[in-house]
Amino acid sequence: MHKSVVLDDQQIDTDSVTGYPGNTTKEQDMKVEELQKELLKEGFSERIDFPSMLRFLRARKFDVHQAKTMFIECERWRKDFGVDDIVKTFCYHEKLDVFKFYPQYYHKEDREGRPIYIEHLGKINLHEMYKITTEERMLQNLVYEYEKFIDYRLPACSRKYGKLIETSCTIMDLKGVGISSISSVYGYVKRASAIGQARYPERMGKFYMINAPWGFSSAFRVIKLLLDPATVSKIYILGTNYKSTLLEQIPEENLPKTLGGTCECDGGCEFSDAGAWNDPQFIGLQNENIIQEINNNNVSKLIQGKTMQMEQNRFSVSSNDPSC
C-alpha cells in the first residue's frame, strides 16, 4: 500500500525516503562503512551493525562525524549508567505498586508489525510514587525496558512479520490529566526524553497522544522544545475522537477495548504482555534461520551483525513478573 507521513507540514512520500534498511543509496552505504571503520579504529566492536549505524546516521542527517560523536557518547553513557548491569540484575520489585499510579505496558502489534506501547497518565502522582520508588529507579526501569524492547520484543516481531522491525507504536492516554499534573512531571519527562532521543535514536515509529485535555497543545509547545523536528513529526495529538485514527494504524483486535478496540485479554490487557515476544512460534529461533527467511523476502541488507538475534539470555520470558 502506498503510504505517506506528515513532516514539517508537508506530505512526504515514504516510498521515496531512503536511509532505512533495504532502501539505501550507494552514498549512504558508503557512509555506513565509513562510520563502522571509524568506530573500529576507536576500539568499538559491539552495536555497529548496518541497521544500528543507519539509525545513528539518520539521527544526525548522515553527518558521519556527528553520528560518530553521538555513538561514542552513547557508549560512554551505557558504561556510566551501568546498562549491562541493569540488564543482568535490575529488579523492579515495586512495579505493581508504581503501576497503580503510572500504568505502562506493551500489548500486541500495529499494522506494520511494531510493538504497541501504552501509557496511562491520568493517575500519575509523582509525590505518591516517590514514596514507593525514586526517579533514578524509574529511569533504570525505563532503560531496562528499552533494552528488552530491542533484544527481545523487536526480534520476535521481525520474525512474525518477515521484515526488520526497528520501532514502536506508542499510545499515551492523557485522560484525566490536567495541565498542573503535566508540569509536575516535567523533570522526569525531560530526563526520560533525553535518554530516548540521545541513547536510543530512531526507535519511535508512531506516537499518539489521545484524550488530550484543553490547553494541552500550548503545553506541548514547551515539551516539543525537548524533541528534535524528526521526532515531533511522528507525534499525533488527538482529543476524545481518536478511535478512527488509531484504528487506521492498529487492528481492532490488537487494541484494548478500553481504548476503543475489541481485545479483552484474560486478567486485563495491561497485565497480559500479549504479543509476538510471548508466542513460542517467534521466540527462541536460531539466528541463521531468521536471516534465511528475511533474505527470501529480498531484504538481505536488514540482517548484519547481531540485530536479528532471537535467543536472549538476558531477560526472563515474563516481562510482568514482579517477583524478579
CSV table of C-alpha atoms in Angstrom, one decimal, residues 94-261:
chain,number,residue,atom,x,y,z
A,94,GLU,CA,7.8,-2.1,43.3
A,95,LYS,CA,6.5,-2.3,39.7
A,96,LEU,CA,2.9,-3.3,40.6
A,97,ASP,CA,2.7,-0.5,43.2
A,98,VAL,CA,4.0,2.0,40.7
A,99,PHE,CA,1.6,0.7,38.1
A,100,LYS,CA,-1.3,1.9,40.2
A,101,PHE,CA,-0.2,5.5,39.6
A,102,TYR,CA,1.5,5.1,36.2
A,103,PRO,CA,0.3,2.1,34.1
A,104,GLN,CA,2.8,1.3,31.4
A,105,TYR,CA,2.7,-1.9,29.2
A,106,TYR,CA,3.3,-3.5,25.8
A,107,HIS,CA,0.3,-5.0,24.0
A,108,LYS,CA,0.5,-6.8,20.6
A,109,GLU,CA,1.5,-5.1,17.3
A,110,ASP,CA,0.3,-2.4,14.9
A,111,ARG,CA,-0.5,-3.0,11.2
A,112,GLU,CA,3.2,-2.6,10.4
A,113,GLY,CA,4.4,-5.1,13.0
A,114,ARG,CA,5.6,-2.6,15.6
A,115,PRO,CA,5.2,-3.5,19.3
A,116,ILE,CA,2.4,-1.3,20.8
A,117,TYR,CA,3.5,0.5,23.9
A,118,ILE,CA,0.8,2.1,26.1
A,119,GLU,CA,0.9,4.6,29.0
A,120,HIS,CA,-2.0,6.0,31.0
A,121,LEU,CA,-1.1,9.3,32.7
A,122,GLY,CA,-4.4,10.0,34.3
A,123,LYS,CA,-3.5,8.7,37.7
A,124,ILE,CA,0.1,9.8,37.8
A,125,ASN,CA,1.1,11.3,41.1
A,126,LEU,CA,4.8,11.7,41.5
A,127,HIS,CA,4.5,12.7,45.1
A,128,GLU,CA,2.9,9.4,46.0
A,129,MET,CA,5.1,7.4,43.6
A,130,TYR,CA,8.2,8.7,45.2
A,131,LYS,CA,7.1,7.1,48.4
A,132,ILE,CA,7.3,3.8,46.6
A,133,THR,CA,10.2,4.4,44.3
A,134,THR,CA,12.7,7.0,43.1
A,135,GLU,CA,13.2,8.9,39.9
A,136,GLU,CA,16.5,7.1,39.4
A,137,ARG,CA,14.9,3.7,39.7
A,138,MET,CA,12.1,4.8,37.3
A,139,LEU,CA,14.8,5.7,34.8
A,140,GLN,CA,16.6,2.4,35.4
A,141,ASN,CA,13.4,0.6,34.6
A,142,LEU,CA,13.0,2.7,31.5
A,143,VAL,CA,16.4,1.6,30.3
A,144,TYR,CA,15.7,-2.0,31.2
A,145,GLU,CA,12.6,-1.9,29.1
A,146,TYR,CA,14.4,-0.2,26.2
A,147,GLU,CA,16.9,-3.0,26.2
A,148,LYS,CA,14.3,-5.7,26.4
A,149,PHE,CA,12.3,-4.0,23.6
A,150,ILE,CA,15.4,-4.1,21.4
A,151,ASP,CA,16.7,-7.5,22.2
A,152,TYR,CA,13.5,-9.4,22.8
A,153,ARG,CA,10.4,-7.8,21.5
A,154,LEU,CA,11.6,-6.4,18.2
A,155,PRO,CA,13.3,-9.6,17.0
A,156,ALA,CA,10.1,-11.6,17.7
A,157,CYS,CA,8.1,-9.1,15.8
A,158,SER,CA,10.6,-9.2,12.9
A,159,ARG,CA,10.2,-13.0,12.8
A,160,LYS,CA,6.5,-12.8,12.8
A,161,TYR,CA,6.2,-10.2,10.0
A,162,GLY,CA,9.2,-11.4,7.9
A,163,LYS,CA,10.9,-8.0,7.9
A,164,LEU,CA,13.1,-5.9,10.2
A,165,ILE,CA,11.0,-4.1,12.8
A,166,GLU,CA,13.0,-1.3,14.5
A,167,THR,CA,10.5,0.9,16.1
A,168,SER,CA,7.4,1.1,18.4
A,169,CYS,CA,3.9,2.4,18.2
A,170,THR,CA,3.2,4.4,21.3
A,171,ILE,CA,-0.2,5.4,22.8
A,172,MET,CA,-0.1,7.9,25.6
A,173,ASP,CA,-3.5,8.2,27.2
A,174,LEU,CA,-4.0,11.7,28.7
A,175,LYS,CA,-7.5,11.1,30.1
A,176,GLY,CA,-7.7,12.7,33.5
A,177,VAL,CA,-4.5,14.7,33.1
A,178,GLY,CA,-4.6,18.4,33.9
A,179,ILE,CA,-2.1,21.0,32.9
A,180,SER,CA,-0.8,21.2,36.5
A,181,SER,CA,0.0,17.4,36.6
A,182,ILE,CA,1.9,17.8,33.3
A,183,SER,CA,4.1,20.5,34.8
A,184,SER,CA,4.7,18.4,37.9
A,185,VAL,CA,6.3,15.6,35.9
A,186,TYR,CA,8.3,17.9,33.6
A,187,GLY,CA,11.6,17.0,35.3
A,188,TYR,CA,11.2,13.2,34.8
A,189,VAL,CA,9.8,13.6,31.3
A,190,LYS,CA,12.8,15.8,30.4
A,191,ARG,CA,15.3,13.1,31.6
A,192,ALA,CA,13.4,10.2,30.1
A,193,SER,CA,13.1,12.1,26.8
A,194,ALA,CA,16.8,12.8,26.7
A,195,ILE,CA,17.6,9.1,27.2
A,196,GLY,CA,15.2,8.1,24.4
A,197,GLN,CA,16.5,10.6,21.9
A,198,ALA,CA,20.2,10.5,22.6
A,199,ARG,CA,20.7,6.9,23.7
A,200,TYR,CA,18.1,5.0,21.7
A,201,PRO,CA,17.8,7.1,18.5
A,202,GLU,CA,15.3,6.4,15.8
A,203,ARG,CA,13.2,3.9,17.9
A,204,MET,CA,9.9,5.9,17.6
A,205,GLY,CA,7.7,4.8,14.8
A,206,LYS,CA,4.3,6.4,15.7
A,207,PHE,CA,3.4,8.3,18.8
A,208,TYR,CA,-0.3,9.0,19.6
A,209,MET,CA,-1.4,11.3,22.4
A,210,ILE,CA,-5.1,10.6,23.0
A,211,ASN,CA,-7.7,12.3,25.2
A,212,ALA,CA,-5.6,15.4,25.1
A,213,PRO,CA,-7.1,18.0,27.6
A,214,TRP,CA,-8.0,21.5,26.7
A,215,GLY,CA,-4.9,23.6,26.6
A,216,PHE,CA,-2.6,20.7,26.0
A,217,SER,CA,-1.4,22.0,22.7
A,218,SER,CA,0.0,25.0,24.4
A,219,ALA,CA,1.8,22.8,26.9
A,220,PHE,CA,3.1,20.6,24.1
A,221,ARG,CA,4.8,23.6,22.5
A,222,VAL,CA,7.1,23.6,25.6
A,223,ILE,CA,7.5,19.8,25.6
A,224,LYS,CA,8.4,19.7,21.9
A,225,LEU,CA,11.4,22.0,22.6
A,226,LEU,CA,13.0,18.9,24.2
A,227,LEU,CA,12.5,17.0,20.9
A,228,ASP,CA,14.1,17.2,17.5
A,229,PRO,CA,11.9,18.0,14.5
A,230,ALA,CA,12.0,14.5,13.1
A,231,THR,CA,10.6,13.2,16.4
A,232,VAL,CA,7.9,15.8,16.5
A,233,SER,CA,6.8,14.8,13.0
A,234,LYS,CA,5.9,11.4,14.3
A,235,ILE,CA,3.6,12.7,17.1
A,236,TYR,CA,-0.1,12.9,16.7
A,237,ILE,CA,-2.1,14.9,19.3
A,238,LEU,CA,-5.8,13.7,19.4
A,239,GLY,CA,-8.8,14.6,21.6
A,240,THR,CA,-11.5,12.2,22.6
A,241,ASN,CA,-12.5,11.3,19.0
A,242,TYR,CA,-9.3,9.4,18.5
A,243,LYS,CA,-10.6,5.9,17.7
A,244,SER,CA,-10.8,6.1,13.9
A,245,THR,CA,-7.2,7.5,13.7
A,246,LEU,CA,-5.9,4.7,16.0
A,247,LEU,CA,-7.6,2.0,14.0
A,248,GLU,CA,-6.0,3.2,10.8
A,249,GLN,CA,-2.7,2.1,12.4
A,250,ILE,CA,-3.8,-0.7,14.7
A,251,PRO,CA,-6.0,-3.7,14.1
A,252,GLU,CA,-9.2,-3.5,16.2
A,253,GLU,CA,-8.4,-6.9,17.7
A,254,ASN,CA,-5.0,-5.7,18.8
A,255,LEU,CA,-6.3,-2.6,20.5
A,256,PRO,CA,-7.5,-3.0,24.1
A,257,LYS,CA,-11.3,-2.5,24.5
A,258,THR,CA,-10.6,0.3,27.0
A,259,LEU,CA,-9.0,2.3,24.1
A,260,GLY,CA,-11.7,1.6,21.5
A,261,GLY,CA,-10.6,-1.8,20.2
